[in-house]
Coordinates of C-alpha atoms in Angstrom, one line a residue:
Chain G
X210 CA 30.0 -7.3 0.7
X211 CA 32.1 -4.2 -0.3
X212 CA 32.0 -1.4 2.4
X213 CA 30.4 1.5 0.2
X214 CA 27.6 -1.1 -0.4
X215 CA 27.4 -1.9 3.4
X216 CA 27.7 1.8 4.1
X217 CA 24.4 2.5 1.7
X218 CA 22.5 -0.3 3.5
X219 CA 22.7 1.7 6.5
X220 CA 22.0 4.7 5.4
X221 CA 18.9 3.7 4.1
X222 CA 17.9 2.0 7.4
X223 CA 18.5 5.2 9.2
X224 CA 16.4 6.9 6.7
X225 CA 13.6 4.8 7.4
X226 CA 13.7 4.0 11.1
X227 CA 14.4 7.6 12.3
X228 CA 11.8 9.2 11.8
X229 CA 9.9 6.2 13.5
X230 CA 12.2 6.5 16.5
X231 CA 11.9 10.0 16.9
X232 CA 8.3 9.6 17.2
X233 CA 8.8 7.2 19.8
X234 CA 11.5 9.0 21.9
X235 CA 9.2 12.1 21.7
X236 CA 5.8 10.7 23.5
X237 CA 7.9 10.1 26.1
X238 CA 9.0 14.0 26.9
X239 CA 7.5 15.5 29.1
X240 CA 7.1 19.0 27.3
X241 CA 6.3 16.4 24.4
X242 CA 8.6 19.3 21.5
X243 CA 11.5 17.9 19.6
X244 CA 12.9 21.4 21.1
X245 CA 14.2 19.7 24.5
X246 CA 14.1 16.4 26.4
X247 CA 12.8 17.8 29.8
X248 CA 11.9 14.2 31.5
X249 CA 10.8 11.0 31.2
X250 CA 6.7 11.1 31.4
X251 CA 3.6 8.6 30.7
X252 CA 1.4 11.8 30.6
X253 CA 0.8 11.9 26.9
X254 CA -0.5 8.1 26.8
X255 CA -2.6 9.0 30.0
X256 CA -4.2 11.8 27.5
X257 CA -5.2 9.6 25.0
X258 CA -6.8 7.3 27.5
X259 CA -8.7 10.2 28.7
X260 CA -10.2 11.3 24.8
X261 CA -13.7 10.0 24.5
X262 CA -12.9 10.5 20.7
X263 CA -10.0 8.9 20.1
X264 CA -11.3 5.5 22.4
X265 CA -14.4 5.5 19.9
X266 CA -12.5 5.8 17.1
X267 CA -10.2 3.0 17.9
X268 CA -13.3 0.6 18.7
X269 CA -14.6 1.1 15.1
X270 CA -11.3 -0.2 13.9
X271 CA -11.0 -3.0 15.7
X272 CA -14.8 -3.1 14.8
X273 CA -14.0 -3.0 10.9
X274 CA -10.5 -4.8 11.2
X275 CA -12.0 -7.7 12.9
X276 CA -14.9 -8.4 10.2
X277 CA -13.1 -7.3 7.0
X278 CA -10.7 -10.1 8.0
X279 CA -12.8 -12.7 9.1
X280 CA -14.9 -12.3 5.5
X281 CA -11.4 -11.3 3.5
X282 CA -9.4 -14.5 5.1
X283 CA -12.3 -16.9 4.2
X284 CA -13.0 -15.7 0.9
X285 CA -9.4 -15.2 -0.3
X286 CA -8.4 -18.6 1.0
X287 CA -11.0 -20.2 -0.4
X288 CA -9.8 -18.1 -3.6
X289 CA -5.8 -19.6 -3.4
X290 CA -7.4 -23.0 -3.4
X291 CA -9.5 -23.0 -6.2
X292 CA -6.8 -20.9 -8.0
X293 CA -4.4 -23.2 -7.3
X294 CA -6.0 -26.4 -9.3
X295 CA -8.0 -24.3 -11.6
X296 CA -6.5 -23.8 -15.5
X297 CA -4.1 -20.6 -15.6
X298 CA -5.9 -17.0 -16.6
X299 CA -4.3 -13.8 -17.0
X300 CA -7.2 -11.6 -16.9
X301 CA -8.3 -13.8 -13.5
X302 CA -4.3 -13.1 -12.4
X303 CA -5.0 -9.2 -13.5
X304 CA -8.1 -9.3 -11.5
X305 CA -6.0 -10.6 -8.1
X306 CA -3.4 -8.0 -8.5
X307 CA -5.9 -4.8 -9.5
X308 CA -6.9 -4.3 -5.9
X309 CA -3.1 -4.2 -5.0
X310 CA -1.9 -1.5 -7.1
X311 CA -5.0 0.8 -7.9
X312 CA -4.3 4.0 -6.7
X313 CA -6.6 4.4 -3.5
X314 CA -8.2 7.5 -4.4
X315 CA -9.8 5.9 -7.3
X316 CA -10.9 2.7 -5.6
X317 CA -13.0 5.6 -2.7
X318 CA -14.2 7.4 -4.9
X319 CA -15.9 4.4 -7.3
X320 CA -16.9 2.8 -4.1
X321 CA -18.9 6.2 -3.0
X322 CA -20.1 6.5 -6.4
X323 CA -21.7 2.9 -6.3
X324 CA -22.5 2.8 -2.6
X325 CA -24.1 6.3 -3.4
X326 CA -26.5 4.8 -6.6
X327 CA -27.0 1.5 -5.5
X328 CA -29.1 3.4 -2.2
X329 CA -26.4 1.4 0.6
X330 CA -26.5 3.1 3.7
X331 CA -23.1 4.3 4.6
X332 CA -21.5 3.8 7.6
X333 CA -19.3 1.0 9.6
X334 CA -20.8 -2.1 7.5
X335 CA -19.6 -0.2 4.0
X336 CA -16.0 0.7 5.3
X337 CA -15.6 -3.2 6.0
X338 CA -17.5 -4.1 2.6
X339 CA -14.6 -1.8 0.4
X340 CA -12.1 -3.0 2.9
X341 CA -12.6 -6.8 2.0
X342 CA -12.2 -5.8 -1.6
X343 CA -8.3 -5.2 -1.2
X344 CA -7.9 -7.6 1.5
X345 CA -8.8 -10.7 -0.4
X346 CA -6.5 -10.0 -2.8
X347 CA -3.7 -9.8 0.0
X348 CA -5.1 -12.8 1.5
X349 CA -5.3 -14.9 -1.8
X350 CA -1.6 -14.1 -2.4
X351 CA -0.1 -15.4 0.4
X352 CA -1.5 -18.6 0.4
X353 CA -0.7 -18.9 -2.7
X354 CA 2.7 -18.6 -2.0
X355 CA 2.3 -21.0 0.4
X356 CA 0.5 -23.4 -1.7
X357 CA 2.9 -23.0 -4.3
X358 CA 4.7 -26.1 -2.6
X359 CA 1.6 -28.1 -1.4
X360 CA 2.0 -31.7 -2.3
X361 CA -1.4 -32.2 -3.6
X362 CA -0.9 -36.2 -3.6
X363 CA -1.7 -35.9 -0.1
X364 CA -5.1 -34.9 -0.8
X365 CA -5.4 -37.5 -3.0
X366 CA -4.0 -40.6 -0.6
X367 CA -6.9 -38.5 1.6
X368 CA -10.0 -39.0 -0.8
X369 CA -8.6 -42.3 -2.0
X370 CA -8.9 -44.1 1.5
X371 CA -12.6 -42.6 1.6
X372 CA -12.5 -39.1 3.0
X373 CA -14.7 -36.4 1.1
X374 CA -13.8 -33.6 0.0
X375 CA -14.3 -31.4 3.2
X376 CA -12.9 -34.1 5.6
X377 CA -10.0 -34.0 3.7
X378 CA -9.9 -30.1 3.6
X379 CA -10.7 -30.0 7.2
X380 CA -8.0 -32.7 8.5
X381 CA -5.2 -32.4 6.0
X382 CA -5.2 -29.3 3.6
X383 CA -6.4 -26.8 6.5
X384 CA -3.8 -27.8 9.1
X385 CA -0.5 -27.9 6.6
X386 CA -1.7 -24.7 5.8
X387 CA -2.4 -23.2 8.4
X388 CA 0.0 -21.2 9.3
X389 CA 0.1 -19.0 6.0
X390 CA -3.9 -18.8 6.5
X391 CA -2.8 -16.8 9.8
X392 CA -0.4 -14.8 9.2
X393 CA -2.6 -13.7 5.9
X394 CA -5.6 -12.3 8.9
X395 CA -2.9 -10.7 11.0
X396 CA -1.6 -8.7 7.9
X397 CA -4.6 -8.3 6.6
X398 CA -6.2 -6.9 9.8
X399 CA -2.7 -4.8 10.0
X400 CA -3.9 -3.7 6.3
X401 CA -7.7 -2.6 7.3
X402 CA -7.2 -1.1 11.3
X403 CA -4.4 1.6 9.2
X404 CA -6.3 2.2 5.6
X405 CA -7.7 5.7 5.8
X406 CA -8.5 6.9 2.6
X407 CA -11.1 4.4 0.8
X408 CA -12.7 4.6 4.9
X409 CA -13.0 8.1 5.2
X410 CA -15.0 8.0 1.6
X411 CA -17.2 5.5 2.4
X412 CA -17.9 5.8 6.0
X413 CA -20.7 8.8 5.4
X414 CA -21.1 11.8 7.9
X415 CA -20.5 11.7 11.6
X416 CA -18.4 10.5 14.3
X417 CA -20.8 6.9 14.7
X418 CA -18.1 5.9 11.8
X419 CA -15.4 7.7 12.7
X420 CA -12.4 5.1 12.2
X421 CA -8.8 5.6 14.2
X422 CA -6.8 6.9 10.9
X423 CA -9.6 9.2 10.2
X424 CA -9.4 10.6 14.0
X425 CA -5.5 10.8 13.1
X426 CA -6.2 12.8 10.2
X427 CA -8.2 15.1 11.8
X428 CA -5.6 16.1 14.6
X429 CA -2.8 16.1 12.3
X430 CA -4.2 18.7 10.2
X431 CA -4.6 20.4 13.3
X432 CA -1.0 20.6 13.7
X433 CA 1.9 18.8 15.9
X434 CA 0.5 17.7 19.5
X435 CA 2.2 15.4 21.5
X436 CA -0.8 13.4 22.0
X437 CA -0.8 12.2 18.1
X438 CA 3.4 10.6 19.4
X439 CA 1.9 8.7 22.2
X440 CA -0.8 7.2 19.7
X441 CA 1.8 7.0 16.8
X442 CA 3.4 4.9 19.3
X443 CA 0.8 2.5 20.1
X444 CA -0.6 1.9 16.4
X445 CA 2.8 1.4 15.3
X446 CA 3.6 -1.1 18.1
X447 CA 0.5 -2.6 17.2
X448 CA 1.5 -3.1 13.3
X449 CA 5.1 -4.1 14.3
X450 CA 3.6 -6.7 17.0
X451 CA 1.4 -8.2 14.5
X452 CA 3.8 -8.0 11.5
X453 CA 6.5 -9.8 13.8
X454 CA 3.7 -12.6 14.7
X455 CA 2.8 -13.0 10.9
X456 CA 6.7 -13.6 9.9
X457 CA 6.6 -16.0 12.3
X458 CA 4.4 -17.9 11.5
X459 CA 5.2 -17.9 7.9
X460 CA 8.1 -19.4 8.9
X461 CA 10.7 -17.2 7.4
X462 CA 8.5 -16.3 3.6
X463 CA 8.4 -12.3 3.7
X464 CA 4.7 -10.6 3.4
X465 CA 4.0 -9.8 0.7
X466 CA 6.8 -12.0 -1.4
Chain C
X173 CA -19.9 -35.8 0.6
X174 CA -20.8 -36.7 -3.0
X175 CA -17.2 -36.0 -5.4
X176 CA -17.7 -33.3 -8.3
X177 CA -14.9 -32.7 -10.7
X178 CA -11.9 -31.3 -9.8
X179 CA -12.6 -28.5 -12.1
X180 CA -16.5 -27.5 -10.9
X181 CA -15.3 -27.6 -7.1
X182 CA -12.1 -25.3 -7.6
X183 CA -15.3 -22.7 -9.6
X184 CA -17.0 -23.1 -6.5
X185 CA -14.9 -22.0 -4.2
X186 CA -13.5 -19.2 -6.4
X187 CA -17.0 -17.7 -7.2
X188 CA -17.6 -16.0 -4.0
X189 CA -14.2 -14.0 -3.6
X190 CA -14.6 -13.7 -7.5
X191 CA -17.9 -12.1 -7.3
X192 CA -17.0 -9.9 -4.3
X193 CA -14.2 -8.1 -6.4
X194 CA -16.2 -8.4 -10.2
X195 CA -19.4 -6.4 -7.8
X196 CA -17.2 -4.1 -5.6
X197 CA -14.2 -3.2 -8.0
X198 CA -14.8 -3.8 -11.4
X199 CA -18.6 -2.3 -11.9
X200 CA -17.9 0.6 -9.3
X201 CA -14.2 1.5 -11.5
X202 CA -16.8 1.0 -14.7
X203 CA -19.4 3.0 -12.8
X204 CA -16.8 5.9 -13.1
X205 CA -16.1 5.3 -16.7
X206 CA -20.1 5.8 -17.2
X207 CA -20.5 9.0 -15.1
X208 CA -18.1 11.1 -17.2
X209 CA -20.7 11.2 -19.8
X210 CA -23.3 12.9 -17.6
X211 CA -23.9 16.6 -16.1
X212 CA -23.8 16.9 -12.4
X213 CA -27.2 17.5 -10.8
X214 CA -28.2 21.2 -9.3
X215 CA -27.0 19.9 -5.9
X216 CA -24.5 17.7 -6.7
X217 CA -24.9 14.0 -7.6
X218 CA -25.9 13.0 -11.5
X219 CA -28.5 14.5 -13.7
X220 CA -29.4 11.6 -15.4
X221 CA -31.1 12.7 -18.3
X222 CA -28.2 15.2 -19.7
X223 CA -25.4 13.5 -21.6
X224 CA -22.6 15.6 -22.0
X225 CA -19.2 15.7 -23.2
X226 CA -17.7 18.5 -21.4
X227 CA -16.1 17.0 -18.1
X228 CA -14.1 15.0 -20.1
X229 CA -13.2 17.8 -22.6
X230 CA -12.5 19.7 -19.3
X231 CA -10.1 17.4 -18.1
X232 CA -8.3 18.1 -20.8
X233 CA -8.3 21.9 -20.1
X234 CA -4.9 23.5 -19.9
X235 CA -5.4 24.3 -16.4
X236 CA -5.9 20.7 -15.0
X237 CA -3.4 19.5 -17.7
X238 CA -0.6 21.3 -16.2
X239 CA -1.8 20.1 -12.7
X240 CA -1.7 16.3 -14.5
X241 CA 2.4 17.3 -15.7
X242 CA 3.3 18.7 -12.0
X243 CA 2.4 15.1 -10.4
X244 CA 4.0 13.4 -13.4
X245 CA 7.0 15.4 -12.7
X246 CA 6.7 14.9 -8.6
X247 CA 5.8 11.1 -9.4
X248 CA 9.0 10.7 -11.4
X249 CA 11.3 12.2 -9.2
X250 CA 10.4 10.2 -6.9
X251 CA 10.4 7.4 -8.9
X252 CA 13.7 8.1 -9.7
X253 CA 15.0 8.5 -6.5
X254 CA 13.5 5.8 -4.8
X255 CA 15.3 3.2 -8.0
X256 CA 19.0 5.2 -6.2
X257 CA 18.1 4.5 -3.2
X258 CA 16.3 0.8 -3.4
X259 CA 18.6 -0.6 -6.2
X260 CA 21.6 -0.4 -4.1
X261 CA 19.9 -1.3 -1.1
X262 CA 18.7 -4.5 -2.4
X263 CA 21.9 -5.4 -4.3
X264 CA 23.7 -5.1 -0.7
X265 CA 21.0 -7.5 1.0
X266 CA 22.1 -9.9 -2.0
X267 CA 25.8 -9.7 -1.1
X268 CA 24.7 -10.8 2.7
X269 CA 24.9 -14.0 4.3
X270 CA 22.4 -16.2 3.1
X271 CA 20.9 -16.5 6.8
X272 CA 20.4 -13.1 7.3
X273 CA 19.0 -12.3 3.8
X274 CA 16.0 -12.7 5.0
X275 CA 16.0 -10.8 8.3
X276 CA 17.7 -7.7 6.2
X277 CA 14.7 -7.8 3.5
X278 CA 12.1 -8.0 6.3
X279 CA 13.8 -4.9 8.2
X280 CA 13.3 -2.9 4.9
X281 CA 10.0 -3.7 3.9
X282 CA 8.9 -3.5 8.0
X283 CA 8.0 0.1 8.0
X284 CA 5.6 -0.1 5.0
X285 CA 3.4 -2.2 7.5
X286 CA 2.6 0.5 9.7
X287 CA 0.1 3.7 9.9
X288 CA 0.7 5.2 6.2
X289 CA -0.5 9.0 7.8
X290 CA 1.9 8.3 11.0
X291 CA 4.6 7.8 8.4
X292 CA 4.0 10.9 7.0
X293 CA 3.3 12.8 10.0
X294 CA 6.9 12.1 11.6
X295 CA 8.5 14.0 8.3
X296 CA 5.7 16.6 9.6
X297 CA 7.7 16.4 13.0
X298 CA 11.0 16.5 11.7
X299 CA 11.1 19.2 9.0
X300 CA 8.5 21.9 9.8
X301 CA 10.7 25.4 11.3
X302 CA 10.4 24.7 14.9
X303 CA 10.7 20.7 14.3
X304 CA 13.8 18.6 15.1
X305 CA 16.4 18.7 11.5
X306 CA 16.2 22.9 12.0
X307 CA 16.2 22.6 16.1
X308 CA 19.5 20.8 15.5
X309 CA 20.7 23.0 12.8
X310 CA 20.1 25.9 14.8
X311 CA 21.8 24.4 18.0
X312 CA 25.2 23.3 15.5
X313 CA 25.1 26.9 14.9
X314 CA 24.8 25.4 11.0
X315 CA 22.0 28.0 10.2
X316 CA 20.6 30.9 11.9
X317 CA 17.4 31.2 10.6
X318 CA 15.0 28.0 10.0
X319 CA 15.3 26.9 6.4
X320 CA 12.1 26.1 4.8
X321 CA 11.9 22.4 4.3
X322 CA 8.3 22.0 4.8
X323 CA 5.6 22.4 2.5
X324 CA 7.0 22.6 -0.5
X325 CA 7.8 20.1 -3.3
X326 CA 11.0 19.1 -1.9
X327 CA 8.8 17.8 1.2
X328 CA 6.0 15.8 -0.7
X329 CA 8.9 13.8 -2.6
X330 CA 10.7 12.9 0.2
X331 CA 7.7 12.0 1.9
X332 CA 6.7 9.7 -1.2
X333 CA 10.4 8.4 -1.2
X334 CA 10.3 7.3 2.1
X335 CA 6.8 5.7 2.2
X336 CA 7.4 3.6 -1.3
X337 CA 11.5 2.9 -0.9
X338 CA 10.5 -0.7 0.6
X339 CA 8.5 -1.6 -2.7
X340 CA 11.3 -0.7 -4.8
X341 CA 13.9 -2.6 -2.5
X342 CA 11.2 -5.7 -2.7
X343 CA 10.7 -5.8 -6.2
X344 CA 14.9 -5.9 -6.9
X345 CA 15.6 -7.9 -4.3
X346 CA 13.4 -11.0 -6.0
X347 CA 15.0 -9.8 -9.5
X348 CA 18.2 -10.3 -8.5
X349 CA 17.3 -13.9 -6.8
X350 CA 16.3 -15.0 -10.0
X351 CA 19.3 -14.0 -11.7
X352 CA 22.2 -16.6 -12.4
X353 CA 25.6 -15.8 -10.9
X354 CA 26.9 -17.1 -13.6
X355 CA 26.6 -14.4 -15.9
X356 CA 28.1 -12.0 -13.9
X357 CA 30.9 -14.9 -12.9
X358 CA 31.3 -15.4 -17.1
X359 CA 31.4 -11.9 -17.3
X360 CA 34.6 -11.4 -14.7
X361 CA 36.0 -14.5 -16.1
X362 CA 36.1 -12.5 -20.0
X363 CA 38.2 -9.5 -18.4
X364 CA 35.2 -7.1 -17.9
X365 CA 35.7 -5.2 -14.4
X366 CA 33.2 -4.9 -11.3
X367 CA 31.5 -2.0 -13.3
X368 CA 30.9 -3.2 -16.8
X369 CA 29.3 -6.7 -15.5
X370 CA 27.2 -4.2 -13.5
X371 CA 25.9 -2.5 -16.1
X372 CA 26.5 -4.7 -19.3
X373 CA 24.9 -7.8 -17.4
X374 CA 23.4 -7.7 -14.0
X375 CA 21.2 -4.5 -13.9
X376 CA 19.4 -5.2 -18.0
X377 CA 18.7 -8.8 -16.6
X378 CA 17.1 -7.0 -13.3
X379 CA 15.2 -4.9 -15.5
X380 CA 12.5 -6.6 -15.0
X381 CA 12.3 -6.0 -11.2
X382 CA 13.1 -2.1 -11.7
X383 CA 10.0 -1.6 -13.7
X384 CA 7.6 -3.3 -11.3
X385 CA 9.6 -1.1 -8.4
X386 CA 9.6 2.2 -10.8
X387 CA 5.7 1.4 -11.8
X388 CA 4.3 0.8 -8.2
X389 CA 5.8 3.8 -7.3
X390 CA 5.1 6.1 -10.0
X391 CA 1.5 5.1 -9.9
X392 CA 1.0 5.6 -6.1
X393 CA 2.8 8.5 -6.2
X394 CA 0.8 10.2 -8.9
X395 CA -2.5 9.6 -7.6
X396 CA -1.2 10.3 -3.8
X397 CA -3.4 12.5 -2.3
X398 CA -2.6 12.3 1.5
X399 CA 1.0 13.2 1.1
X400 CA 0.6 16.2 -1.0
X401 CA -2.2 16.9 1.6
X402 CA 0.0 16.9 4.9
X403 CA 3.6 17.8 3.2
X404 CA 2.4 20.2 0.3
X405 CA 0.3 23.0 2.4
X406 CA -2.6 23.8 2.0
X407 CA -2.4 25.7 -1.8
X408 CA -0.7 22.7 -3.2
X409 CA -2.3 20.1 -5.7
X410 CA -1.8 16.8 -7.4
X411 CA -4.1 15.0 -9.0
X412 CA -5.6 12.7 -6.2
X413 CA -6.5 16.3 -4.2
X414 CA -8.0 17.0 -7.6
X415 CA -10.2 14.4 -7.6
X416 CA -11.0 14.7 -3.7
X417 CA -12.2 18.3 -4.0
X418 CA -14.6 17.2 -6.6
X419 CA -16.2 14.8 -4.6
X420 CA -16.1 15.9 -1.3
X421 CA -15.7 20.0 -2.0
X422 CA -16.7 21.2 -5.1
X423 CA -19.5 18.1 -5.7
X424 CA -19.0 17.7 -9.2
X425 CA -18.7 13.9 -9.5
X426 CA -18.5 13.9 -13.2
X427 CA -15.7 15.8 -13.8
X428 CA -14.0 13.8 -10.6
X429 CA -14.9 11.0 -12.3
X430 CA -13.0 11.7 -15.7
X431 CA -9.8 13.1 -14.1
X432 CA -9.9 9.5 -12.2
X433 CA -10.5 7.8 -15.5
X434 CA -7.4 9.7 -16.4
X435 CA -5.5 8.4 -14.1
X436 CA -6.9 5.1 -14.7
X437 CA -5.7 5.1 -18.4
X438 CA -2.3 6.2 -17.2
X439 CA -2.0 3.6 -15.0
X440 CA -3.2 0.9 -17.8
X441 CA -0.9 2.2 -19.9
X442 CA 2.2 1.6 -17.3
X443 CA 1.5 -1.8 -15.7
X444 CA 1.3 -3.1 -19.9
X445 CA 4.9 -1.5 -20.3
X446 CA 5.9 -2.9 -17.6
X447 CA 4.1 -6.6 -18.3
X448 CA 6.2 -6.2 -21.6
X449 CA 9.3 -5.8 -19.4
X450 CA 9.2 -8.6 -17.5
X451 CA 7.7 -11.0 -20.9
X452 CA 10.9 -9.6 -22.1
X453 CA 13.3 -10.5 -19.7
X454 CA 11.7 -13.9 -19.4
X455 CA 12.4 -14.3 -23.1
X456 CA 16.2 -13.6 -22.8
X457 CA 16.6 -15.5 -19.5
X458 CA 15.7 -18.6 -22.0
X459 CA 18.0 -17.1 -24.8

């Protein structure tokens, strides 16, 4: 490729992996200020450990992470396979995508609104609830993608020497897909664990439902500690660990694509 | 296992997933649409039995209408920036080996998986006056007082350029794979240089792909609220703060819920130019 083309390319990966690094680089100074590098030190990492708040907070994410995509990967699978044989629809296809571009203030605050009127306690239970809502979407599409080149003849060899329906879901459909069906949870727990926005409006008062990004919120507005690079750290070695394991097991098809 | 028609089962197994976003997207976003035309209550929440149709004629008041044109404006520029930067990027992926297309594409699109406050936080780190860009221009002996990069406008657009780059890069990057080398091989082969075959051919047949880039990030820039938030300071407003004082502030859900409508009808209005976009460049692929 010409060299001003090349040049740009890494430019823009500069641009975007910087500012990542420097985090990184910086939980590990021991004054913990882009002012100096005084020495290597863990001590930032051991002052997270030691925050009662911030080990709460990160339990209710896991918390809403974990159920969001155990209902999100069911539902939205389920979703891809019926969408997959059913007749074509734009307004269904507008439906799928809605969740994905929506802006997310919009989403919170209809969300609050209804959660408000319809009397539903708010708390843990309605963070997961919204958070399912753009998760199934996610999940749906990439097993679509993935199903986009299913050989469906297979099903019907299945059902033709006598398996029903489910048998053949169970013991062919489920097992050539998957690995899509996986790396859908991993990025759609990777989705839900860093969404702040639609939680902090529908987790209602208190720190019972306090979720991780909220807690991050809250200390950034504080201003620049080097306890929020040692957690920046983490979550984002958590997103990249679990982005890494979804790729894959796509086998090569990009998130999201 | 008793077999029911191909066309009952796939109903069945779309209904739940269906259902989940027809009860917790579509009637809350209509729920919104529906609160507009009531008063708020004496301590916030709905008053029910006045109709009204003042929050909506508010809206509309010069004062929130100019807020409306700044985020427009912030949302464009870095609209507009992010097509100069992602374009190019995603053109160059293109010109790669085939084998490491792939890996290139992922590398861009990587950082868009991770904490979307952390993201914003390290431009927090890197630009306020006693943060790392000044530290080093002060050390280069470049500048002797701090230059005030952070919170301002310049801040909140590169923070919304650098979050929404990777969607921009995505979207061309899957135009351009669609698109035939043999236009732009046609196009050499007729005399036209490197340039004109850009701009003649390649980039109006990747339109498509730059208006799904330019309308993801227009509309999540323009109802942004975090990065105006953390970037802007504390005086400055977009629409999305807008609408999260009303709620969470001010407690007039009404009149939040017409500037969301707003935005809502904005982005309507954008995703059917932009379906219109691609429906056109399906049509002259075909031509």
């Amino acid at each position: 490729m010409p060299r001003l083309l090349k040049l740009h390319l890494g430019a823009v990966y500069l641009f975007l992996y910087i500012p990542i690094a420097v985090l990184m680089v910086l939980s590990l100074n021991r004054a913990g200020l882009p002012t100096a590098w005084t020495g290597f030190s863990l001590q930032w990492y051991g002052k997270l450990a030691a925050n009662p708040k911030i080990i709460a907070s990160a339990w209710n994410s896991l918390v809403v992470g974990f159920w969001s995509t155990a209902i999100a990967t069911t539902l939205g699978t389920m979703l891809a396979l019926g969408v997959a044989r059913a007749r074509p629809s734009a307004a269904r296809d507008a439906l799928l995508f809605a969740p994905m571009i929506i802006p997310d203030i919009v989403l919170a605050i209809a969300l609050l609104s209804f959660f408000t009127l319809a009397k539903f306690r708010l708390g843990l239970h309605s963070i997961v609830t919204a958070h399912v809502v753009f998760n199934i979407a996610f999940v749906c599409a990439v097993v679509r993608a993935r199903l986009a080149s299913y050989d469906w003849s297979l099903n019907e060899a299945s059902r033709d020497l006598g398996a029903g329906a489910f048998e053949t879901f169970q013991r062919i459909t489920l097992p050539l897909i998957r690995p899509s069906v996986i790396a859908a949870a991993l990025l759609a727990f990777t989705l839900s664990i860093d969404e702040f926005i639609i939680a902090y409006f529908t987790a209602g008062a208190g720190q019972a439902s306090t979720t991780l990004p909220m807690q991050i919120y809250a200390m950034i507005r504080f201003g620049v500690t080097p306890e929020i690079n040692a957690m920046a750290t983490i979550v984002m070695g958590v997103s990249f660990f679990l982005v890494f394991a979804a790729q894959w097991l796509n086998r090569g098809r990009l998130p999201g694509t | 296992m008793t077999s029911m028609s191909p066309r009952l089962a796939s109903g069945l197994l779309m209904a739940p997933g269906l259902l989940w976003l027809g009860l917790l997207m579509v009637v809350p976003c209509l729920l919104v649409f529906v609160l507009i035309f009531f008063e708020r209550g004496t301590y916030g929440g709905i008053d029910w039995t006045a109709t009204t149709f003042d929050n909506l004629a508010r809206a509309f008041d010069p004062l929130y209408l100019s807020i409306f044109f700044d985020s427009g404006r912030i949302a464009f520029l870095a609209t507009a920036v992010a097509l100069l930067i992602g374009y190019p990027a995603a053109y160059a992926i293109t010109k790669a080996p085939a084998h490491r297309q792939t890996a290139l594409l992922f590398l861009a699109i990587l950082p868009f998986w991770t904490n979307y406050l952390i993201r914003t936080y390290a431009w927090i780190v890197l630009l306020n006056p006693a943060g790392l860009i000044n530290n080093l221009l002060a050390a280069t002996g470049l500048s002797s007082a701090p230059l005030p990069l952070l919170y301002n406008e310049f801040a909140v657009v590169l923070g919304l350029v650098y979050n929404y780059t990777p969607f921009v890069v995505l979207a061309v990057y899957s135009a351009l794979q669609r698109l035939d080398p043999a236009y732009a091989e046609a196009s050499r082969d007729l005399g036209a240089n490197a340039a004109t075959t850009f701009f003649r051919i390649t980039l109006p047949l990747t339109a498509s792909g730059v208006a799904a880039g330019a309308v993801f990030v227009f509309v999540l820039s323009i109802g942004n609220f975090v990065t105006p938030n953390l970037l802007g300071g504390r005086k400055f407003q977009m629409v999305g703060n807008l609408i999260y004082d009303q709620f969470l502030s001010a407690r007039d859900w009404p009149f939040g819920a017409a500037l969301s409508a707003l935005l809502i009808a904005i982005m309507m209005v954008l995703l059917f130019a932009q379906s219109l976009a691609a429906r056109r460049a399906r049509g002259e692929h075909h031509a």
